[in-house]
N, CA and C of each residue as an Amber inpcrd file, in Angstrom:
protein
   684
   0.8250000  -1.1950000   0.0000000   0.0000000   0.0000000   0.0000000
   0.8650000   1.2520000   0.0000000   1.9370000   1.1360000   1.0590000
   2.7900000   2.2210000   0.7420000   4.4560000   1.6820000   0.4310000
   4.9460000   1.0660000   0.5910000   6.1700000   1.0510000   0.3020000
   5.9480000   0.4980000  -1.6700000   5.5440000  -0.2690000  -1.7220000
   5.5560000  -0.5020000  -3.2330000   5.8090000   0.9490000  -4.3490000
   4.3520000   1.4660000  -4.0270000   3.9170000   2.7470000  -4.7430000
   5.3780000   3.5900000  -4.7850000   5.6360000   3.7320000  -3.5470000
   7.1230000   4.2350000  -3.3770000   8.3640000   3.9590000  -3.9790000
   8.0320000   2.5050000  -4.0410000   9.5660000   1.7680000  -5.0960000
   9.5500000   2.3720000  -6.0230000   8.0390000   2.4280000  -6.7580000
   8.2500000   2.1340000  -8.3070000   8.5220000   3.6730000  -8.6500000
   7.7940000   4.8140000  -7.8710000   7.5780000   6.5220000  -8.1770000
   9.3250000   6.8770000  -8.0460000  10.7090000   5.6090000  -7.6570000
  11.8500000   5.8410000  -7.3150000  12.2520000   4.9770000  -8.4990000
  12.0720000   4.4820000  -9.5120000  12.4780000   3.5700000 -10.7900000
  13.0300000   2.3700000 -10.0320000  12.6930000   1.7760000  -8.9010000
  13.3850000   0.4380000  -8.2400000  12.5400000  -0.5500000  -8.9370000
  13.7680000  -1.2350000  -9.2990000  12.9840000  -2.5970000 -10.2500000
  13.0910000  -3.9170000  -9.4060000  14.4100000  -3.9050000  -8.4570000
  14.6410000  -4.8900000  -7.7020000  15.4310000  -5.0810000  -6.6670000
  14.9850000  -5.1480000  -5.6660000  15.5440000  -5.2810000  -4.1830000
  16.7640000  -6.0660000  -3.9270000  17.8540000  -5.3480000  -3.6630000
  19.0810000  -6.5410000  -3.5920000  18.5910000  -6.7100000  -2.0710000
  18.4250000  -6.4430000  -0.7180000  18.4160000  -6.8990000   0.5820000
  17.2320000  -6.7490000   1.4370000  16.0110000  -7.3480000   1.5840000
  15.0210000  -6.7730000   2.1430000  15.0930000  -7.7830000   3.4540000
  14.8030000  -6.7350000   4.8160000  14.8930000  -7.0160000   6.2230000
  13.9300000  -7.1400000   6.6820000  13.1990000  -8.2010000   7.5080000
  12.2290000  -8.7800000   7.9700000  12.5890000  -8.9270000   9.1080000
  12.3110000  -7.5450000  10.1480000  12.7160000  -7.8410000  11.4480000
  12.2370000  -8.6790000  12.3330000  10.9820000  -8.8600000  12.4270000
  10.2760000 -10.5270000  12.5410000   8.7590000 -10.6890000  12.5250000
   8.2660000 -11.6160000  12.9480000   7.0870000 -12.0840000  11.8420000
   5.6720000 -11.3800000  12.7870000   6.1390000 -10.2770000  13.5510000
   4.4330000  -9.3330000  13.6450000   3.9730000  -8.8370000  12.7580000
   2.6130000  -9.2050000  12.5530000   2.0070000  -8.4110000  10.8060000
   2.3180000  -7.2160000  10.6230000   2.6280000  -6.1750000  11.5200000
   2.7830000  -4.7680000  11.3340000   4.5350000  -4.4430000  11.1290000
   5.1010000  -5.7710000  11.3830000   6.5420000  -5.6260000  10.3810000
   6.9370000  -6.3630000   9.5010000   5.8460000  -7.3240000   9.0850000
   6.2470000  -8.8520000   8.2070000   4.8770000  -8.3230000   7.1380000
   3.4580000  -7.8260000   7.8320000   2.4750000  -7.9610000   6.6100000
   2.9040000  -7.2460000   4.9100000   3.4400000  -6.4830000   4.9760000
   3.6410000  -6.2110000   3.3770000   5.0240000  -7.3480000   2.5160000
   5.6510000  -7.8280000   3.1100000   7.0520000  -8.2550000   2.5210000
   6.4060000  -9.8440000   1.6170000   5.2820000 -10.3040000   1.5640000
   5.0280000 -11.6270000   0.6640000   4.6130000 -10.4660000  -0.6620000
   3.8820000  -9.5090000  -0.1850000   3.3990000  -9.1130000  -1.8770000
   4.9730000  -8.1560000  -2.6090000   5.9980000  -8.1360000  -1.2690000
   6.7990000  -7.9560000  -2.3130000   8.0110000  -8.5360000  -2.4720000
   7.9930000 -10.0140000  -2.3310000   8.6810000 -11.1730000  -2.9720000
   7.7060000 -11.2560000  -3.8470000   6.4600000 -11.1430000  -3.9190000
   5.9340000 -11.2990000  -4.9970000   5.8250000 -10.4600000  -6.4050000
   6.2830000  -9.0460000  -6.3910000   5.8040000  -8.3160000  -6.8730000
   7.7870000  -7.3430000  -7.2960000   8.4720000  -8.0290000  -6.9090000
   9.8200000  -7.8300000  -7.1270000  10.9800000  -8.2970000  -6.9140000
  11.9040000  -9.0300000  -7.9160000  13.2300000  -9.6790000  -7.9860000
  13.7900000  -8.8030000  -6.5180000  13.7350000 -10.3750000  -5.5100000
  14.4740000  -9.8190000  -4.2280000  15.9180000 -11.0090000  -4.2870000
  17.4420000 -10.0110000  -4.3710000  18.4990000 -10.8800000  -4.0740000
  18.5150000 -11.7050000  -2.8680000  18.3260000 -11.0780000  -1.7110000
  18.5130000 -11.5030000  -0.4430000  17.3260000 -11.4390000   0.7090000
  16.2780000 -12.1980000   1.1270000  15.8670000 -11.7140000   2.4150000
  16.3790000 -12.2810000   3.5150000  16.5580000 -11.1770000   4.2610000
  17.1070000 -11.0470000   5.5860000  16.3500000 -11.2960000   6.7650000
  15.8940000 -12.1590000   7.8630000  15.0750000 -12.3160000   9.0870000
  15.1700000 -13.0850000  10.1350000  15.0080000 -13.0090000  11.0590000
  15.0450000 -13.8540000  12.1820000  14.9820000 -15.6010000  12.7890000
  15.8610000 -16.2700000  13.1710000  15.3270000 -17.6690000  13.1180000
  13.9590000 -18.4250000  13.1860000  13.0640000 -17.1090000  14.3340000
  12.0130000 -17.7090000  14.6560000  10.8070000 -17.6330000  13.1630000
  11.2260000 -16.8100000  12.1300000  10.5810000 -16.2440000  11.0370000
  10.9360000 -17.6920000  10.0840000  12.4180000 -17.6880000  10.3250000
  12.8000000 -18.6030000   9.1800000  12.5620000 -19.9700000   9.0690000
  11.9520000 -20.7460000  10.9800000  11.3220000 -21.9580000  11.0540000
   9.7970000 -21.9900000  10.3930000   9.5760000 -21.0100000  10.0690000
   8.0130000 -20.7100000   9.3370000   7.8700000 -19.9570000   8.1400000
   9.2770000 -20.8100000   7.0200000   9.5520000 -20.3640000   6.2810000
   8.5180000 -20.3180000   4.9980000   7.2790000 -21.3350000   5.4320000
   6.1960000 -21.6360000   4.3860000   5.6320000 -19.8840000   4.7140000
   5.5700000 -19.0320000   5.4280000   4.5880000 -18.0720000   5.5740000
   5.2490000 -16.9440000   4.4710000   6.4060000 -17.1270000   3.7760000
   6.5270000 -16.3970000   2.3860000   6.2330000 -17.4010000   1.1280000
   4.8520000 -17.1500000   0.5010000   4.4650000 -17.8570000  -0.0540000
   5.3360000 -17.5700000  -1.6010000   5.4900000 -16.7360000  -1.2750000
   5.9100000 -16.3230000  -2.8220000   7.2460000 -16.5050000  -2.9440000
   8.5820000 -16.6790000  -2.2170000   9.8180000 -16.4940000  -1.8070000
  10.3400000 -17.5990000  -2.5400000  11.2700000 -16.8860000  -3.8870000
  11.4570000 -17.3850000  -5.0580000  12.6380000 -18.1060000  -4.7250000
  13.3400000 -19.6050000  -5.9780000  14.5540000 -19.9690000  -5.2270000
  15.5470000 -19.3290000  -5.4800000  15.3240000 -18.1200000  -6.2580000
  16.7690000 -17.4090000  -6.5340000  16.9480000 -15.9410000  -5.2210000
  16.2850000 -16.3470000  -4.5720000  16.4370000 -15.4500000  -3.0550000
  17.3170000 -16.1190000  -2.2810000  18.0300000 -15.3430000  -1.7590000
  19.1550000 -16.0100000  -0.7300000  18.3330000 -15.7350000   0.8720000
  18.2900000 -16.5840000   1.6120000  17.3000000 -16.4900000   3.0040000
  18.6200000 -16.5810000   3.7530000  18.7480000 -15.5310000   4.8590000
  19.9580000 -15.6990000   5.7620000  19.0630000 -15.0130000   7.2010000
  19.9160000 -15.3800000   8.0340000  19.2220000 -15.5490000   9.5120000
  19.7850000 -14.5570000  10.0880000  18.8520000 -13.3370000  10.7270000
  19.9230000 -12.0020000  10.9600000  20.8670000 -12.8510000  12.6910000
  21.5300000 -12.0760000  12.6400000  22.5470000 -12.6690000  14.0860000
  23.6230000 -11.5140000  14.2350000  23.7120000 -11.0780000  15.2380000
  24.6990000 -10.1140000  15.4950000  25.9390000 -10.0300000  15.1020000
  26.6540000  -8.9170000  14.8780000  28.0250000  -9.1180000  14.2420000
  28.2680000  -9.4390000  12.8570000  27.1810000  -9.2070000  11.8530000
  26.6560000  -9.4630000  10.4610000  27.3180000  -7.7460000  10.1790000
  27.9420000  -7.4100000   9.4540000  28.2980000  -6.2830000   8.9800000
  28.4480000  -6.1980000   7.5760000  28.2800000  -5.0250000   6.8460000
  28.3570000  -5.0860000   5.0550000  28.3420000  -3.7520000   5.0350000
  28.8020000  -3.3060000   3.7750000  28.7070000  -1.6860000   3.1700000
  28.5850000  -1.4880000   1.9620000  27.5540000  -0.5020000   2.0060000
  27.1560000  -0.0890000   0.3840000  27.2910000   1.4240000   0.0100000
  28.1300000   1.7640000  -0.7890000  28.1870000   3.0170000  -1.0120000
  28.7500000   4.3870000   0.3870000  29.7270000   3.6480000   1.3310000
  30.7120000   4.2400000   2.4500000  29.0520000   4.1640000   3.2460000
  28.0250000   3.7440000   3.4240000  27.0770000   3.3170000   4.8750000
  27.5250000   2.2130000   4.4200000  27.3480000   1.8190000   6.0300000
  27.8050000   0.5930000   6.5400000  26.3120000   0.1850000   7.6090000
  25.8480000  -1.1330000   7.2500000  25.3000000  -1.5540000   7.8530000
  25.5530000  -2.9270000   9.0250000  25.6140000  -2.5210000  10.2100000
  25.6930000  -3.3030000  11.4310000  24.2250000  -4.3920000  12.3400000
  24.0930000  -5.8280000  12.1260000  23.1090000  -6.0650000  13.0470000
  23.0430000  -6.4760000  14.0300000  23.0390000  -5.9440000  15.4460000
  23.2070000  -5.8780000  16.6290000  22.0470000  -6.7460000  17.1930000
  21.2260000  -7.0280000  17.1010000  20.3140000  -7.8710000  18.0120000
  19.3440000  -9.1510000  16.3760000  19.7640000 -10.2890000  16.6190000
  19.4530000 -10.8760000  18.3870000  21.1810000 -11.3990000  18.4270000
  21.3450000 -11.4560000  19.6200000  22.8210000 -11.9430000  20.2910000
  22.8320000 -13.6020000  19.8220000  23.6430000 -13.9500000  19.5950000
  24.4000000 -15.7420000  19.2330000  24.2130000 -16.2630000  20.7000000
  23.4230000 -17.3230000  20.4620000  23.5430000 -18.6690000  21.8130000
  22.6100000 -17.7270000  23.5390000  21.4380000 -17.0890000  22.8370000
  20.7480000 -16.2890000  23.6680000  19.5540000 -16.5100000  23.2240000
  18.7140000 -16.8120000  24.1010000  17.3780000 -17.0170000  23.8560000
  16.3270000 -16.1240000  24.6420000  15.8240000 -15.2490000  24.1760000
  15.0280000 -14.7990000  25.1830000  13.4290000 -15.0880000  25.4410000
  12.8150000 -14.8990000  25.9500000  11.4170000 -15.4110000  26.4900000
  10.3980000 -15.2290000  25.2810000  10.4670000 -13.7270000  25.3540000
   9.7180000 -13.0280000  24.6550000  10.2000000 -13.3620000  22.9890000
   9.3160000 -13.0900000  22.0780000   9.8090000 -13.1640000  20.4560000
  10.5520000 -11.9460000  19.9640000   9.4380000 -10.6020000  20.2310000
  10.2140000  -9.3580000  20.2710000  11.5960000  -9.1470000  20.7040000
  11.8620000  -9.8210000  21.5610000  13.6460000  -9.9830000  21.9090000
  14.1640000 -10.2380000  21.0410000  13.7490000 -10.9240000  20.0860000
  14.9110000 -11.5220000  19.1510000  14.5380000 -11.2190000  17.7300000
  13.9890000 -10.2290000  17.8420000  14.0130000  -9.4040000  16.3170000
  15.2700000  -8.8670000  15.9450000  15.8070000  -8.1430000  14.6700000
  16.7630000  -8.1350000  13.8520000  17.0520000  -6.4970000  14.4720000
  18.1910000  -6.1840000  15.0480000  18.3130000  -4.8470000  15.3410000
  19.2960000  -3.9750000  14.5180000  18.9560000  -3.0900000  13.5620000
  20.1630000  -2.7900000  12.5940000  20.4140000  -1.4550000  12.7150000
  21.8130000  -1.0960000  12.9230000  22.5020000  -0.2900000  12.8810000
  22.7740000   0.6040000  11.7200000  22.9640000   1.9500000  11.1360000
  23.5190000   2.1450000   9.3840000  24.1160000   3.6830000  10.0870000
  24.9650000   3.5070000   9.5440000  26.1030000   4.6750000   9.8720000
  26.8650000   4.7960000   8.9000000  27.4380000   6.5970000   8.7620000
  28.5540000   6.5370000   7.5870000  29.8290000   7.3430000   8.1660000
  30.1550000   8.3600000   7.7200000  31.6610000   8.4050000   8.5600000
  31.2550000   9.7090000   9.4110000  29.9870000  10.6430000   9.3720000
  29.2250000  12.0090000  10.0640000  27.7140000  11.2010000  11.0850000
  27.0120000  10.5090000  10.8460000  25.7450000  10.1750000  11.1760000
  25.1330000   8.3370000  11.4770000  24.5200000   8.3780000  12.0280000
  23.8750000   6.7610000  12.0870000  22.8830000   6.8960000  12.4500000
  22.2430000   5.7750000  12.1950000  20.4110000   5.6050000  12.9770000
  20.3270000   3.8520000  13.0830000  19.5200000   3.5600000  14.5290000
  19.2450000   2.4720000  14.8780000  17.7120000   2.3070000  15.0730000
  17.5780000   1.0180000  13.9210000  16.3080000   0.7750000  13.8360000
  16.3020000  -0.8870000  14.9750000  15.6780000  -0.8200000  15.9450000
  15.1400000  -1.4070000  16.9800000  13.9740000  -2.1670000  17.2260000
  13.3060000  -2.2500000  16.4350000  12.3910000  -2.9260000  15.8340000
  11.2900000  -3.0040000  16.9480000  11.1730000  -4.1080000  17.9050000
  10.0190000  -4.6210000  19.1890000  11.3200000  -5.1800000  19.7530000
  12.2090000  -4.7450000  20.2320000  12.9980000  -5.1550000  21.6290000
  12.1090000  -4.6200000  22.7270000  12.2070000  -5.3620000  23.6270000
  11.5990000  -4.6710000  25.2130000  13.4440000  -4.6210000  25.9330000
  12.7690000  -4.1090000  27.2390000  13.9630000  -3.9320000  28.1000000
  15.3520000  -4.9260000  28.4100000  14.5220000  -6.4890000  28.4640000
  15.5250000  -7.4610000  28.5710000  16.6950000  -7.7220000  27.1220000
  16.3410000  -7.5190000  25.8950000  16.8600000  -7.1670000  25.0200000
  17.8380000  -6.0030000  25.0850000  17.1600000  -4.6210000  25.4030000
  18.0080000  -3.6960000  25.1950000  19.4470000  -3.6430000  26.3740000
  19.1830000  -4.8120000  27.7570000  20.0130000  -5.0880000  28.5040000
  21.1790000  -5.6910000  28.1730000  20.3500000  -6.3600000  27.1560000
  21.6750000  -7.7030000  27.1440000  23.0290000  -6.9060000  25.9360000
  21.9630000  -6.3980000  24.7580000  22.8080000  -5.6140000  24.6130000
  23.7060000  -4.7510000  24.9320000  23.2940000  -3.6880000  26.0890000
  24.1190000  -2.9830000  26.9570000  25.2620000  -3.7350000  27.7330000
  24.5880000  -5.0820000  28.3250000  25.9980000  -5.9550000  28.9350000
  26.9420000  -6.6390000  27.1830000  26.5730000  -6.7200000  26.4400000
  27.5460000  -7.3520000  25.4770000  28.2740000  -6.2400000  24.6480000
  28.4250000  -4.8140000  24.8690000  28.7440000  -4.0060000  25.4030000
  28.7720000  -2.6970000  23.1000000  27.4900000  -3.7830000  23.3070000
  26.9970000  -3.0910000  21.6120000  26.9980000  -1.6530000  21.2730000
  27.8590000  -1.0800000  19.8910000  27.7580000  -0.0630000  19.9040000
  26.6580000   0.4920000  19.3130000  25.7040000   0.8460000  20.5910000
  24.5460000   1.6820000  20.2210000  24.1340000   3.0420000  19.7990000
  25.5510000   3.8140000  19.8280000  25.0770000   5.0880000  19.8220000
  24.5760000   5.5040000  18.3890000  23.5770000   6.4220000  18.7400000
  22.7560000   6.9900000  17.1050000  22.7230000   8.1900000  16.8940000
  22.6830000   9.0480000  15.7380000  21.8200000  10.1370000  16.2890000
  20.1030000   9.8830000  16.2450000  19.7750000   9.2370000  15.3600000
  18.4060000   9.2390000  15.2860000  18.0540000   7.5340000  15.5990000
  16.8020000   7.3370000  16.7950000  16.6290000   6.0310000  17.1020000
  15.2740000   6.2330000  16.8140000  14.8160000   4.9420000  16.2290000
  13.4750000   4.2150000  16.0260000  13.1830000   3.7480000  17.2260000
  12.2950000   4.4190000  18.0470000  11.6480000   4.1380000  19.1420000
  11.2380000   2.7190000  19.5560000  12.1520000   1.9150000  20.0850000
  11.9910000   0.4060000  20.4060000  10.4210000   0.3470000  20.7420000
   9.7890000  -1.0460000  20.0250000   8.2820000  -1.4350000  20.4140000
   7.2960000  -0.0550000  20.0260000   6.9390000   0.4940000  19.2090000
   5.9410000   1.8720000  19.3930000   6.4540000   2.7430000  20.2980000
   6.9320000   2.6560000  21.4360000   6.7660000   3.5990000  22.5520000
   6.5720000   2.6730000  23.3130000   6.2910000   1.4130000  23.3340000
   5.9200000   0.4580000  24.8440000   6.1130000   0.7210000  25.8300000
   5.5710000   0.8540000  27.0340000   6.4650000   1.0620000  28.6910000
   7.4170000  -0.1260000  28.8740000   7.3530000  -1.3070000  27.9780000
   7.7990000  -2.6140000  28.0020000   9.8410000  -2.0850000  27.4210000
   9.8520000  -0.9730000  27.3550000  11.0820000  -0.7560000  26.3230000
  11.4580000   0.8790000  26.9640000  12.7080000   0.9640000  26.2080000
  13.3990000   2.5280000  26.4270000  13.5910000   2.7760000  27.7260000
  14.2680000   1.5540000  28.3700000  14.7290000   2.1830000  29.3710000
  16.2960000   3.6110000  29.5650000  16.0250000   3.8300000  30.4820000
  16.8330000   5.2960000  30.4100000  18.1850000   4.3840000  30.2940000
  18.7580000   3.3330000  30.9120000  20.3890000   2.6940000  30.1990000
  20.5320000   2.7040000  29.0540000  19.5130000   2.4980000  28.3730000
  19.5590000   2.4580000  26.5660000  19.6190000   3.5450000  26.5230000
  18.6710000   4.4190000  26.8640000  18.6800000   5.6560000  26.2370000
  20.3170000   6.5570000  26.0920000  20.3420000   6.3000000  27.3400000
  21.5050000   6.9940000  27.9180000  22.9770000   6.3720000  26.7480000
  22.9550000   5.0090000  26.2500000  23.8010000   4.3680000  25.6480000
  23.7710000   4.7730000  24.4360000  22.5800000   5.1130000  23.8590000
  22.3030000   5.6320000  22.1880000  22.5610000   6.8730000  21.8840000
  21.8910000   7.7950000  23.0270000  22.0570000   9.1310000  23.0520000
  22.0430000  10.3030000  21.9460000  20.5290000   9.4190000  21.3420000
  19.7010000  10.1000000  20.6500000  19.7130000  11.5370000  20.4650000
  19.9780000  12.6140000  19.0310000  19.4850000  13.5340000  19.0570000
  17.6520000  13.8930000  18.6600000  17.4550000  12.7200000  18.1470000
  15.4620000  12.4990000  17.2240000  15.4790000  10.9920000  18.1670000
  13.9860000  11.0710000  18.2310000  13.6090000   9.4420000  18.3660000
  12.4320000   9.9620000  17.5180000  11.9310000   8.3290000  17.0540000
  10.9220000   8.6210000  15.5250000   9.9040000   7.5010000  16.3030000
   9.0070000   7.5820000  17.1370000   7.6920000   6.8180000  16.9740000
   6.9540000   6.4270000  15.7710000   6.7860000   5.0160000  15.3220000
   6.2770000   4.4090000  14.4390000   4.7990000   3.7020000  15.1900000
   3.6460000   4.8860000  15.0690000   2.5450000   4.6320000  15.5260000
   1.3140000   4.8170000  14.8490000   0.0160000   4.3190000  14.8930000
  -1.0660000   4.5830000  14.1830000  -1.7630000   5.6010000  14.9350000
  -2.4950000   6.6420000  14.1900000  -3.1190000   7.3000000  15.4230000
  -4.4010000   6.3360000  15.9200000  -4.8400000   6.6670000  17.5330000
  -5.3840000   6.1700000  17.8790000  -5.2360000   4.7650000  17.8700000
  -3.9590000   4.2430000  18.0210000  -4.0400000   2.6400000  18.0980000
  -4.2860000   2.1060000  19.2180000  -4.9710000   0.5920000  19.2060000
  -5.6500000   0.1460000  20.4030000  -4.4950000  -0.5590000  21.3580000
  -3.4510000  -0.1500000  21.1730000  -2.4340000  -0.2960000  22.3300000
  -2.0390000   1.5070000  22.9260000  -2.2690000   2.1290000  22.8830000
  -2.4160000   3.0840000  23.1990000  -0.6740000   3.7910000  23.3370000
  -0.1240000   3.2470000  22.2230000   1.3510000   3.6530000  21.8330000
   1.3720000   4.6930000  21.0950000   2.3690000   5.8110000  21.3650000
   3.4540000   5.4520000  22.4590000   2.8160000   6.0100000  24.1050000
   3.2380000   5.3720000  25.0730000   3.0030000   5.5730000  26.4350000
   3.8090000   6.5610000  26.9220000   2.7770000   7.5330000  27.9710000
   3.5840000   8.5110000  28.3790000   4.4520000   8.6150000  28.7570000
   4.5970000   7.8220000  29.6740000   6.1230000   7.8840000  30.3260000
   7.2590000   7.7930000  30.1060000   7.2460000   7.0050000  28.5450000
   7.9750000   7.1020000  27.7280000   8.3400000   8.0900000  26.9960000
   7.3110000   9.2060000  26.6980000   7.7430000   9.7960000  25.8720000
   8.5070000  11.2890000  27.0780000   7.8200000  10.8750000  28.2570000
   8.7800000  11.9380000  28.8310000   9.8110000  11.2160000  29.3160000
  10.3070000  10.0270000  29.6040000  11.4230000   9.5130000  29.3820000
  12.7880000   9.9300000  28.4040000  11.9560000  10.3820000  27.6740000
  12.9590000  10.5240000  26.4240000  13.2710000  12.2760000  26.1700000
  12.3940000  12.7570000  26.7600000  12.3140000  14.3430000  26.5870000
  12.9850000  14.7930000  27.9520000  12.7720000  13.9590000  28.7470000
  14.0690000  14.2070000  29.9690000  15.2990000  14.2840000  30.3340000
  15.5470000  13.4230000  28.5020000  16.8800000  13.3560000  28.1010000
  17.7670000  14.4670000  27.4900000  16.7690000  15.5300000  26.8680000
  16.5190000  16.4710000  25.7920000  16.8100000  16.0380000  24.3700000
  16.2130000  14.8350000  24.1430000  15.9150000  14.0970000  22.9500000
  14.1480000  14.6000000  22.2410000  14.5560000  14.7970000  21.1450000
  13.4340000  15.5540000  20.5960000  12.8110000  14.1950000  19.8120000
  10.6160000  14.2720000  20.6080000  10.3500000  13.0270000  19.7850000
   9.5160000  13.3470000  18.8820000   9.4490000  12.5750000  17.3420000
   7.8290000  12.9990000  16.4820000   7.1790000  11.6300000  16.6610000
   6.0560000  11.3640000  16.1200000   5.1540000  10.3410000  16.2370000
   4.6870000  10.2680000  14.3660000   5.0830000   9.2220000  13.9470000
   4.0340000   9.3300000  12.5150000   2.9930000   9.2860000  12.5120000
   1.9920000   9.0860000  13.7530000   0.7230000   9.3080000  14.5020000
   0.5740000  10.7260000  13.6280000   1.1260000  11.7620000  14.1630000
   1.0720000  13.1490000  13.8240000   1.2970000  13.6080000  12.2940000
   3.0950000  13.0510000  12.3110000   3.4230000  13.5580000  10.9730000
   3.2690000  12.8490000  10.0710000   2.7920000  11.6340000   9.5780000
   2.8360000  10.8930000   8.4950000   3.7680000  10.3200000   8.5530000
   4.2400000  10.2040000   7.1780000   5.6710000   9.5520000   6.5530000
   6.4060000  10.5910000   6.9510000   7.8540000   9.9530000   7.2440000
   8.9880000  11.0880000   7.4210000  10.3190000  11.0450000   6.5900000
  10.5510000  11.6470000   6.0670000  12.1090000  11.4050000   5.2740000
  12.9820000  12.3420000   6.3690000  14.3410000  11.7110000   6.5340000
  15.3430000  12.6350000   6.8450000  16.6390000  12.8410000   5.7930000
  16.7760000  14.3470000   5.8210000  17.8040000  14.2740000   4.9400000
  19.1290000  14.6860000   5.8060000  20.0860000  13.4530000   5.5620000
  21.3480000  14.1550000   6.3720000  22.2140000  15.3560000   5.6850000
  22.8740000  16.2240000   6.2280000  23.6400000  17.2510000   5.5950000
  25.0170000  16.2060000   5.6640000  25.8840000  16.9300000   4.9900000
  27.2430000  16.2110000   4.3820000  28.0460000  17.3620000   6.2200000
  27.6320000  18.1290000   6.7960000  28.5770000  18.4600000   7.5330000
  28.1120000  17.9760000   8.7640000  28.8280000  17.5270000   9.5430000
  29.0190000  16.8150000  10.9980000  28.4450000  17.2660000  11.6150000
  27.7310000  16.5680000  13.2060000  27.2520000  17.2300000  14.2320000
  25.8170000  18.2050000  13.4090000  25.6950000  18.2450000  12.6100000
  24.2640000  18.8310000  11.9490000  22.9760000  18.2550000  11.9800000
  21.4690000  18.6580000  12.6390000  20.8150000  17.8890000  12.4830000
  20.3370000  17.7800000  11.2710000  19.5360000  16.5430000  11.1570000
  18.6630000  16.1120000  10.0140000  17.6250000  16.9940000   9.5480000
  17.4150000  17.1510000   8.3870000  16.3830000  18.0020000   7.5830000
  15.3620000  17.0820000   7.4280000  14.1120000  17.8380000   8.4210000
  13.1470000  16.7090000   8.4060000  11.8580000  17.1140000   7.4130000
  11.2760000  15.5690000   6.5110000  10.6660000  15.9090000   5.7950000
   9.0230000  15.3500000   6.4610000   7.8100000  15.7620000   6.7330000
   6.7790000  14.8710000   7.0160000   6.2780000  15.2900000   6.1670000
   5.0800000  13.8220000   5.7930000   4.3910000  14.3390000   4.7020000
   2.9040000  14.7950000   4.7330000   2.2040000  15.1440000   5.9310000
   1.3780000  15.8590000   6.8460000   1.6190000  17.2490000   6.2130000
   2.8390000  17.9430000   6.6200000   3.2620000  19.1750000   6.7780000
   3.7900000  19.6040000   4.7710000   4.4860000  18.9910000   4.0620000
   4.5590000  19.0940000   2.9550000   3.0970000  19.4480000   2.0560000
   2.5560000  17.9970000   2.2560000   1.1560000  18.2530000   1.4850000
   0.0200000  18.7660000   2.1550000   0.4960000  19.7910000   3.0270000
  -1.2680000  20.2670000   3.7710000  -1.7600000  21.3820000   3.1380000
  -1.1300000  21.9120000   1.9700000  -2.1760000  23.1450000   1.1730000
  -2.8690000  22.1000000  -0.0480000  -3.8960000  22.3650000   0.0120000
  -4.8650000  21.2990000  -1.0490000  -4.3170000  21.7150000  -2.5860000
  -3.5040000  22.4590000  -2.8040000  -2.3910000  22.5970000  -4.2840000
  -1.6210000  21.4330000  -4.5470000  -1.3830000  21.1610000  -3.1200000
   0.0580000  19.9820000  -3.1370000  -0.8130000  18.5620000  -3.1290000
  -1.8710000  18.8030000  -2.9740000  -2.5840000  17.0290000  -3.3150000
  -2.3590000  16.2900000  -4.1710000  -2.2040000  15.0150000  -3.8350000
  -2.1520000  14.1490000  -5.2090000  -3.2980000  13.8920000  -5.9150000
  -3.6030000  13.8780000  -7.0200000  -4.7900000  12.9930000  -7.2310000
  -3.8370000  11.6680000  -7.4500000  -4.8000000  10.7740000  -7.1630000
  -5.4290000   9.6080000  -7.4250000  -5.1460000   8.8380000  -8.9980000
């Protein structure tokens, strides 16, 4: 519904690496229509995803299936991508623990996408002594109270955190305390609740924040509408 439309309005014909941080519909539901719907080199996802490997129906044999695991590193174009969670020979209770946690940094900026870690996750990381720091973090779990504890926080040391929320969703994410958790930090948060889609654009000079794009705020004079 939205990432496709997006590929194609960008001339992408075919996905060399698509990441399947793990199998909750609200991070797994679009990725069958697009093994289906585009030459993917590589998908990338979690063991517990990959024992239920029938649930990509479409997942062609010229896809390479690899199991994210920490300490997986690669670079494309001077970013470098790092995947930090889930830890080797660690099992945690919860499933959300052991989603795919990825790092992308270049030689000025990084951002850590965190997927549904809760607290025991973001611990273990902190004891295996992961380099978390970002400027911009994807708000572990929505906002959960289950997540963001202030050790993480304090370890990432966020200039943006980006809530990935529906408005009005019936988990009632992100939770307050969280979000003054994070503003206690003087970490500045948006919600796509509010702004929509967000692009950030990094500047080429250091220590600069991100040029933020929402698409709320872009298209709110009825000139800038799309049709249909």
């Amino acid at each position: 519904v939205v990432v496709t439309p997006w590929l194609r309005t960008q001339g992408i014909a075919t996905i060399d690496t698509l990441m399947v941080s793990h199998n909750d519909n609200d991070h797994s539901g679009g990725s069958d229509y697009l093994l289906a719907h585009f030459p993917i080199q590589e998908l990338v996802t979690n063991q517990l995803v990959t024992n239920q490997v029938n649930n990509f129906e479409h997942l062609a044999t010229s896809t390479q299936l690899t199991v994210c695991v920490a300490g997986q590193t690669w670079v494309w174009d001077k970013v470098k991508f790092e995947v930090l969670n889930p830890l080797p020979n660690l099992q945690h209770e919860k499933k959300n623990n052991q989603a795919c946690v990825l790092r992308i940094s270049n030689a000025a900026y990084s951002v850590l996408l965190t997927a549904d870690i809760e607290q025991a996750a973001e611990q273990a990381l902190l004891t295996e002594g992961a380099n978390l720091r970002a400027n911009v973090v994807l708000v572990p779990h929505h906002g959960s109270k289950t997540s963001s504890s202030l050790p993480f926080l304090k370890a990432v040391t966020p200039k943006l955190a980006i809530v990935s929320s529906g408005y009005l969703n019936r988990f009632h994410h992100p939770h307050p305390k969280v979000i003054e958790r994070y503003e206690s930090q003087g970490i500045k948060v948006l919600n796509t609740a509010d702004t929509g889609a967000m692009q950030l654009d990094f500047s080429q000079e250091e220590n600069q924040s991100p040029i933020i794009f929402t698409y709320r705020k872009q298209y709110a004079k009825f000139w800038n509408k799309r049709n249909n």
